[in-house]
Amino acid sequence: MIKYVNAFQTLVIKTIIVLMVVVILSSTLEVGWIILRGLITPPFFFLNVEKVLDIFGLFFLVIIGIELLETIKMIITESTMNVGVIILVGITAIVRKVIIIDLKTTAPLFLMGLGVLVFSLAGAYYLINISGKEFKCELK
């Protein structure tokens, strides 16, 4: 029974890898298309602030996708999940949110919560790094 569960788990992980590659590729093409379209429409070679923020958000989405793909590769090759890498993906996602956030319409309580989240993730990552240990979850 365990043999079938492990085979199923491997199949699901490989399927996720293929889907992540498709998503990352299409997202990269979309970022390129948005930049190209923004540069060739009048006024030429200028992007407004909203488009730049959208582009930065899309860049970070691609980076998050690449980090997730790296994590999935680690899961399939080593049967482990590195906690530090997962925290870095979380930090990258929060940085993306901070970059694209509209301060004029965002509630102050949300901003405070975002700040607490940033400090919590950064603190956890710092503690993991200074401990000198590798925190990995075995997936066997």
Short mmCIF file of N, CA and C in Angstrom, two decimals:
data_model
loop_
_atom_site.label_atom_id
_atom_site.label_comp_id
_atom_site.label_asym_id
_atom_site.label_seq_id
_atom_site.Cartn_x
_atom_site.Cartn_y
_atom_site.Cartn_z
N MET A 1 0.82 -1.20 0.00
CA MET A 1 0.00 0.00 0.00
C MET A 1 0.87 1.27 0.00
N ILE A 2 1.93 1.27 0.83
CA ILE A 2 2.82 2.43 0.91
C ILE A 2 3.49 2.67 -0.43
N LYS A 3 3.81 1.61 -1.14
CA LYS A 3 4.43 1.72 -2.46
C LYS A 3 3.54 2.50 -3.42
N TYR A 4 2.23 2.24 -3.39
CA TYR A 4 1.29 2.93 -4.27
C TYR A 4 1.12 4.40 -3.86
N VAL A 5 1.12 4.65 -2.57
CA VAL A 5 1.01 6.03 -2.09
C VAL A 5 2.24 6.82 -2.51
N ASN A 6 3.43 6.24 -2.38
CA ASN A 6 4.65 6.92 -2.80
C ASN A 6 4.66 7.17 -4.31
N ALA A 7 4.19 6.20 -5.09
CA ALA A 7 4.12 6.38 -6.54
C ALA A 7 3.13 7.50 -6.89
N PHE A 8 2.00 7.52 -6.20
CA PHE A 8 1.01 8.56 -6.43
C PHE A 8 1.59 9.94 -6.06
N GLN A 9 2.28 10.00 -4.93
CA GLN A 9 2.90 11.25 -4.48
C GLN A 9 3.91 11.74 -5.51
N THR A 10 4.73 10.86 -6.03
CA THR A 10 5.72 11.23 -7.05
C THR A 10 5.03 11.72 -8.32
N LEU A 11 3.97 11.06 -8.72
CA LEU A 11 3.22 11.49 -9.91
C LEU A 11 2.64 12.88 -9.72
N VAL A 12 2.07 13.13 -8.56
CA VAL A 12 1.50 14.45 -8.28
C VAL A 12 2.58 15.52 -8.30
N ILE A 13 3.73 15.25 -7.70
CA ILE A 13 4.81 16.23 -7.66
C ILE A 13 5.34 16.50 -9.06
N LYS A 14 5.49 15.48 -9.88
CA LYS A 14 5.96 15.69 -11.25
C LYS A 14 4.94 16.48 -12.07
N THR A 15 3.67 16.21 -11.85
CA THR A 15 2.62 16.98 -12.53
C THR A 15 2.67 18.44 -12.11
N ILE A 16 2.87 18.68 -10.83
CA ILE A 16 2.97 20.06 -10.34
C ILE A 16 4.17 20.76 -10.96
N ILE A 17 5.28 20.05 -11.11
CA ILE A 17 6.47 20.65 -11.74
C ILE A 17 6.16 21.08 -13.17
N VAL A 18 5.52 20.21 -13.93
CA VAL A 18 5.17 20.55 -15.31
C VAL A 18 4.23 21.75 -15.35
N LEU A 19 3.24 21.76 -14.47
CA LEU A 19 2.30 22.88 -14.43
C LEU A 19 3.00 24.17 -14.01
N MET A 20 3.92 24.08 -13.05
CA MET A 20 4.66 25.27 -12.63
C MET A 20 5.51 25.83 -13.76
N VAL A 21 6.13 24.95 -14.54
CA VAL A 21 6.93 25.40 -15.69
C VAL A 21 6.04 26.13 -16.69
N VAL A 22 4.86 25.59 -16.94
CA VAL A 22 3.93 26.24 -17.87
C VAL A 22 3.51 27.61 -17.34
N VAL A 23 3.20 27.69 -16.05
CA VAL A 23 2.77 28.96 -15.46
C VAL A 23 3.91 29.98 -15.48
N ILE A 24 5.12 29.56 -15.13
CA ILE A 24 6.25 30.47 -15.12
C ILE A 24 6.55 30.97 -16.52
N LEU A 25 6.52 30.07 -17.50
CA LEU A 25 6.77 30.47 -18.89
C LEU A 25 5.71 31.45 -19.38
N SER A 26 4.44 31.15 -19.12
CA SER A 26 3.38 32.06 -19.59
C SER A 26 3.43 33.40 -18.85
N SER A 27 3.78 33.38 -17.57
CA SER A 27 3.90 34.63 -16.82
C SER A 27 5.06 35.48 -17.35
N THR A 28 6.17 34.83 -17.67
CA THR A 28 7.31 35.55 -18.23
C THR A 28 6.95 36.17 -19.58
N LEU A 29 6.25 35.41 -20.41
CA LEU A 29 5.82 35.94 -21.70
C LEU A 29 4.85 37.10 -21.52
N GLU A 30 3.97 37.00 -20.52
CA GLU A 30 3.02 38.08 -20.27
C GLU A 30 3.74 39.35 -19.81
N VAL A 31 4.73 39.22 -18.94
CA VAL A 31 5.51 40.38 -18.50
C VAL A 31 6.19 41.03 -19.71
N GLY A 32 6.80 40.21 -20.54
CA GLY A 32 7.44 40.74 -21.75
C GLY A 32 6.45 41.45 -22.65
N TRP A 33 5.27 40.87 -22.83
CA TRP A 33 4.25 41.47 -23.69
C TRP A 33 3.77 42.80 -23.12
N ILE A 34 3.56 42.86 -21.80
CA ILE A 34 3.10 44.10 -21.18
C ILE A 34 4.14 45.20 -21.34
N ILE A 35 5.41 44.86 -21.14
CA ILE A 35 6.48 45.85 -21.30
C ILE A 35 6.56 46.32 -22.75
N LEU A 36 6.54 45.37 -23.68
CA LEU A 36 6.63 45.72 -25.10
C LEU A 36 5.44 46.59 -25.52
N ARG A 37 4.24 46.19 -25.11
CA ARG A 37 3.05 46.96 -25.47
C ARG A 37 3.09 48.36 -24.86
N GLY A 38 3.60 48.45 -23.62
CA GLY A 38 3.71 49.77 -22.97
C GLY A 38 4.71 50.67 -23.64
N LEU A 39 5.76 50.08 -24.20
CA LEU A 39 6.80 50.88 -24.83
C LEU A 39 6.46 51.32 -26.25
N ILE A 40 5.60 50.54 -26.95
CA ILE A 40 5.31 50.89 -28.34
C ILE A 40 4.03 51.69 -28.51
N THR A 41 3.29 51.91 -27.42
CA THR A 41 2.09 52.75 -27.52
C THR A 41 2.46 54.17 -27.09
N PRO A 42 1.81 55.16 -27.70
CA PRO A 42 2.12 56.55 -27.36
C PRO A 42 1.79 56.84 -25.90
N PRO A 43 2.57 57.61 -25.20
CA PRO A 43 3.88 58.14 -25.55
C PRO A 43 4.91 57.02 -25.56
N PHE A 44 5.70 56.99 -26.60
CA PHE A 44 6.64 55.90 -26.82
C PHE A 44 7.73 55.87 -25.74
N PHE A 45 8.12 54.68 -25.37
CA PHE A 45 9.20 54.42 -24.41
C PHE A 45 8.95 54.99 -23.02
N PHE A 46 7.69 55.17 -22.66
CA PHE A 46 7.35 55.63 -21.32
C PHE A 46 6.29 54.70 -20.73
N LEU A 47 6.48 54.38 -19.48
CA LEU A 47 5.50 53.59 -18.74
C LEU A 47 5.03 54.44 -17.56
N ASN A 48 3.72 54.47 -17.34
CA ASN A 48 3.24 55.24 -16.20
C ASN A 48 3.49 54.45 -14.90
N VAL A 49 3.31 55.12 -13.79
CA VAL A 49 3.64 54.54 -12.49
C VAL A 49 2.81 53.29 -12.21
N GLU A 50 1.54 53.31 -12.57
CA GLU A 50 0.69 52.14 -12.32
C GLU A 50 1.19 50.92 -13.09
N LYS A 51 1.60 51.14 -14.35
CA LYS A 51 2.11 50.01 -15.15
C LYS A 51 3.42 49.48 -14.57
N VAL A 52 4.27 50.38 -14.11
CA VAL A 52 5.54 49.95 -13.53
C VAL A 52 5.29 49.11 -12.28
N LEU A 53 4.35 49.55 -11.45
CA LEU A 53 4.02 48.77 -10.24
C LEU A 53 3.44 47.42 -10.61
N ASP A 54 2.59 47.39 -11.63
CA ASP A 54 2.04 46.11 -12.09
C ASP A 54 3.15 45.20 -12.62
N ILE A 55 4.09 45.77 -13.36
CA ILE A 55 5.19 44.99 -13.90
C ILE A 55 6.07 44.44 -12.78
N PHE A 56 6.35 45.28 -11.77
CA PHE A 56 7.14 44.80 -10.63
C PHE A 56 6.42 43.67 -9.92
N GLY A 57 5.11 43.81 -9.76
CA GLY A 57 4.34 42.75 -9.14
C GLY A 57 4.41 41.45 -9.93
N LEU A 58 4.35 41.57 -11.25
CA LEU A 58 4.45 40.38 -12.09
C LEU A 58 5.85 39.77 -12.04
N PHE A 59 6.88 40.63 -11.97
CA PHE A 59 8.24 40.11 -11.81
C PHE A 59 8.35 39.26 -10.55
N PHE A 60 7.80 39.80 -9.46
CA PHE A 60 7.88 39.06 -8.21
C PHE A 60 7.06 37.78 -8.26
N LEU A 61 5.95 37.79 -8.99
CA LEU A 61 5.19 36.55 -9.14
C LEU A 61 6.02 35.49 -9.85
N VAL A 62 6.76 35.91 -10.88
CA VAL A 62 7.63 34.96 -11.58
C VAL A 62 8.73 34.45 -10.65
N ILE A 63 9.31 35.35 -9.87
CA ILE A 63 10.35 34.95 -8.92
C ILE A 63 9.79 33.98 -7.89
N ILE A 64 8.60 34.25 -7.39
CA ILE A 64 7.96 33.33 -6.43
C ILE A 64 7.72 31.98 -7.08
N GLY A 65 7.28 31.99 -8.33
CA GLY A 65 7.08 30.73 -9.05
C GLY A 65 8.37 29.95 -9.20
N ILE A 66 9.46 30.64 -9.49
CA ILE A 66 10.75 29.97 -9.63
C ILE A 66 11.18 29.39 -8.28
N GLU A 67 10.98 30.13 -7.20
CA GLU A 67 11.33 29.62 -5.87
C GLU A 67 10.48 28.40 -5.51
N LEU A 68 9.21 28.45 -5.84
CA LEU A 68 8.35 27.29 -5.59
C LEU A 68 8.79 26.09 -6.42
N LEU A 69 9.17 26.34 -7.65
CA LEU A 69 9.66 25.26 -8.51
C LEU A 69 10.92 24.64 -7.92
N GLU A 70 11.80 25.48 -7.40
CA GLU A 70 13.02 25.00 -6.76
C GLU A 70 12.68 24.15 -5.53
N THR A 71 11.70 24.58 -4.78
CA THR A 71 11.28 23.82 -3.60
C THR A 71 10.70 22.47 -4.01
N ILE A 72 9.91 22.47 -5.05
CA ILE A 72 9.32 21.21 -5.53
C ILE A 72 10.41 20.28 -6.05
N LYS A 73 11.41 20.84 -6.74
CA LYS A 73 12.53 20.01 -7.20
C LYS A 73 13.26 19.39 -6.01
N MET A 74 13.45 20.17 -4.96
CA MET A 74 14.11 19.66 -3.77
C MET A 74 13.29 18.54 -3.14
N ILE A 75 11.99 18.69 -3.15
CA ILE A 75 11.13 17.65 -2.58
C ILE A 75 11.30 16.35 -3.35
N ILE A 76 11.32 16.43 -4.67
CA ILE A 76 11.39 15.20 -5.46
C ILE A 76 12.79 14.59 -5.46
N THR A 77 13.84 15.40 -5.41
CA THR A 77 15.19 14.83 -5.46
C THR A 77 15.69 14.37 -4.10
N GLU A 78 15.35 15.11 -3.03
CA GLU A 78 15.88 14.79 -1.72
C GLU A 78 14.84 14.25 -0.75
N SER A 79 13.57 14.27 -1.12
CA SER A 79 12.46 13.89 -0.24
C SER A 79 12.47 14.70 1.05
N THR A 80 12.92 15.95 0.95
CA THR A 80 12.90 16.85 2.09
C THR A 80 12.39 18.22 1.66
N MET A 81 11.98 18.98 2.64
CA MET A 81 11.53 20.34 2.39
C MET A 81 12.28 21.24 3.37
N ASN A 82 13.08 22.17 2.85
CA ASN A 82 13.88 23.05 3.68
C ASN A 82 13.01 24.19 4.20
N VAL A 83 12.92 24.32 5.49
CA VAL A 83 12.06 25.32 6.11
C VAL A 83 12.55 26.73 5.77
N GLY A 84 13.87 26.93 5.71
CA GLY A 84 14.41 28.24 5.37
C GLY A 84 13.99 28.71 3.99
N VAL A 85 13.95 27.79 3.04
CA VAL A 85 13.53 28.13 1.68
C VAL A 85 12.05 28.52 1.67
N ILE A 86 11.24 27.80 2.42
CA ILE A 86 9.82 28.12 2.49
C ILE A 86 9.61 29.51 3.08
N ILE A 87 10.37 29.84 4.11
CA ILE A 87 10.27 31.17 4.71
C ILE A 87 10.71 32.24 3.72
N LEU A 88 11.76 31.96 2.93
CA LEU A 88 12.19 32.92 1.91
C LEU A 88 11.12 33.15 0.84
N VAL A 89 10.41 32.10 0.47
CA VAL A 89 9.31 32.26 -0.48
C VAL A 89 8.23 33.16 0.12
N GLY A 90 7.95 32.95 1.41
CA GLY A 90 6.97 33.80 2.10
C GLY A 90 7.43 35.25 2.14
N ILE A 91 8.70 35.47 2.44
CA ILE A 91 9.23 36.84 2.46
C ILE A 91 9.14 37.48 1.09
N THR A 92 9.45 36.72 0.05
CA THR A 92 9.36 37.24 -1.31
C THR A 92 7.92 37.62 -1.65
N ALA A 93 6.97 36.80 -1.24
CA ALA A 93 5.56 37.10 -1.50
C ALA A 93 5.13 38.37 -0.77
N ILE A 94 5.58 38.54 0.46
CA ILE A 94 5.23 39.75 1.22
C ILE A 94 5.88 40.98 0.60
N VAL A 95 7.12 40.85 0.15
CA VAL A 95 7.80 41.98 -0.51
C VAL A 95 7.03 42.39 -1.76
N ARG A 96 6.54 41.40 -2.51
CA ARG A 96 5.73 41.70 -3.68
C ARG A 96 4.51 42.52 -3.29
N LYS A 97 3.85 42.11 -2.22
CA LYS A 97 2.65 42.81 -1.76
C LYS A 97 3.00 44.23 -1.32
N VAL A 98 4.12 44.39 -0.63
CA VAL A 98 4.52 45.72 -0.17
C VAL A 98 4.81 46.64 -1.36
N ILE A 99 5.42 46.10 -2.41
CA ILE A 99 5.75 46.92 -3.57
C ILE A 99 4.51 47.38 -4.32
N ILE A 100 3.51 46.52 -4.44
CA ILE A 100 2.35 46.89 -5.26
C ILE A 100 1.21 47.49 -4.46
N ILE A 101 1.37 47.63 -3.15
CA ILE A 101 0.27 48.11 -2.31
C ILE A 101 -0.03 49.58 -2.60
N ASP A 102 -1.31 49.91 -2.57
CA ASP A 102 -1.75 51.29 -2.76
C ASP A 102 -2.00 51.88 -1.37
N LEU A 103 -1.10 52.74 -0.93
CA LEU A 103 -1.18 53.28 0.42
C LEU A 103 -2.38 54.19 0.62
N LYS A 104 -2.91 54.75 -0.45
CA LYS A 104 -4.05 55.66 -0.33
C LYS A 104 -5.34 54.94 0.05
N THR A 105 -5.48 53.68 -0.39
CA THR A 105 -6.73 52.97 -0.16
C THR A 105 -6.61 51.81 0.82
N THR A 106 -5.42 51.58 1.35
CA THR A 106 -5.20 50.44 2.23
C THR A 106 -5.44 50.86 3.68
N ALA A 107 -6.16 50.01 4.40
CA ALA A 107 -6.48 50.29 5.80
C ALA A 107 -5.21 50.25 6.65
N PRO A 108 -5.09 51.14 7.61
CA PRO A 108 -3.90 51.16 8.48
C PRO A 108 -3.70 49.85 9.25
N LEU A 109 -4.79 49.22 9.66
CA LEU A 109 -4.67 47.97 10.40
C LEU A 109 -4.05 46.88 9.51
N PHE A 110 -4.39 46.87 8.23
CA PHE A 110 -3.79 45.92 7.29
C PHE A 110 -2.30 46.16 7.17
N LEU A 111 -1.90 47.43 7.10
CA LEU A 111 -0.48 47.76 7.01
C LEU A 111 0.27 47.32 8.27
N MET A 112 -0.35 47.49 9.43
CA MET A 112 0.27 47.05 10.68
C MET A 112 0.42 45.53 10.68
N GLY A 113 -0.59 44.82 10.23
CA GLY A 113 -0.52 43.37 10.15
C GLY A 113 0.56 42.91 9.19
N LEU A 114 0.68 43.61 8.08
CA LEU A 114 1.72 43.30 7.11
C LEU A 114 3.10 43.51 7.72
N GLY A 115 3.25 44.59 8.48
CA GLY A 115 4.52 44.85 9.16
C GLY A 115 4.86 43.76 10.16
N VAL A 116 3.88 43.33 10.93
CA VAL A 116 4.09 42.24 11.90
C VAL A 116 4.50 40.97 11.16
N LEU A 117 3.85 40.69 10.04
CA LEU A 117 4.18 39.51 9.25
C LEU A 117 5.61 39.57 8.71
N VAL A 118 6.02 40.74 8.22
CA VAL A 118 7.38 40.90 7.72
C VAL A 118 8.39 40.65 8.83
N PHE A 119 8.17 41.26 9.99
CA PHE A 119 9.10 41.08 11.11
C PHE A 119 9.10 39.64 11.60
N SER A 120 7.95 38.99 11.60
CA SER A 120 7.88 37.60 12.04
C SER A 120 8.66 36.68 11.10
N LEU A 121 8.44 36.82 9.82
CA LEU A 121 9.17 35.99 8.85
C LEU A 121 10.67 36.28 8.87
N ALA A 122 11.02 37.57 8.95
CA ALA A 122 12.44 37.92 8.99
C ALA A 122 13.08 37.38 10.27
N GLY A 123 12.37 37.48 11.38
CA GLY A 123 12.89 36.95 12.65
C GLY A 123 13.07 35.44 12.59
N ALA A 124 12.10 34.75 12.03
CA ALA A 124 12.21 33.29 11.91
C ALA A 124 13.38 32.91 11.02
N TYR A 125 13.55 33.62 9.92
CA TYR A 125 14.67 33.33 9.03
C TYR A 125 16.01 33.61 9.72
N TYR A 126 16.06 34.72 10.46
CA TYR A 126 17.28 35.06 11.20
C TYR A 126 17.61 33.98 12.23
N LEU A 127 16.62 33.55 12.98
CA LEU A 127 16.85 32.52 14.00
C LEU A 127 17.30 31.20 13.37
N ILE A 128 16.74 30.87 12.23
CA ILE A 128 17.17 29.64 11.54
C ILE A 128 18.62 29.78 11.10
N ASN A 129 18.99 30.94 10.58
CA ASN A 129 20.37 31.13 10.11
C ASN A 129 21.39 31.13 11.24
N ILE A 130 21.08 31.79 12.36
CA ILE A 130 22.08 31.84 13.43
C ILE A 130 22.17 30.53 14.21
N SER A 131 21.16 29.67 14.07
CA SER A 131 21.21 28.40 14.79
C SER A 131 22.28 27.48 14.22
N GLY A 132 22.59 27.66 12.94
CA GLY A 132 23.60 26.82 12.31
C GLY A 132 23.07 25.44 11.94
N LYS A 133 21.83 25.16 12.23
CA LYS A 133 21.24 23.87 11.91
C LYS A 133 20.43 23.98 10.63
N GLU A 134 20.24 22.85 9.97
CA GLU A 134 19.36 22.81 8.82
C GLU A 134 18.03 22.24 9.28
N PHE A 135 16.99 23.00 9.08
CA PHE A 135 15.65 22.55 9.45
C PHE A 135 14.98 22.03 8.20
N LYS A 136 14.86 20.73 8.14
CA LYS A 136 14.24 20.09 6.98
C LYS A 136 13.14 19.15 7.46
N CYS A 137 12.11 19.10 6.68
CA CYS A 137 11.02 18.15 6.94
C CYS A 137 11.21 16.94 6.03
N GLU A 138 11.31 15.78 6.63
CA GLU A 138 11.44 14.54 5.85
C GLU A 138 10.07 14.17 5.29
N LEU A 139 10.04 13.81 4.04
CA LEU A 139 8.78 13.47 3.37
C LEU A 139 8.73 12.03 2.94
N LYS A 140 9.43 11.16 3.61
CA LYS A 140 9.44 9.75 3.23
C LYS A 140 8.31 9.01 3.85
#
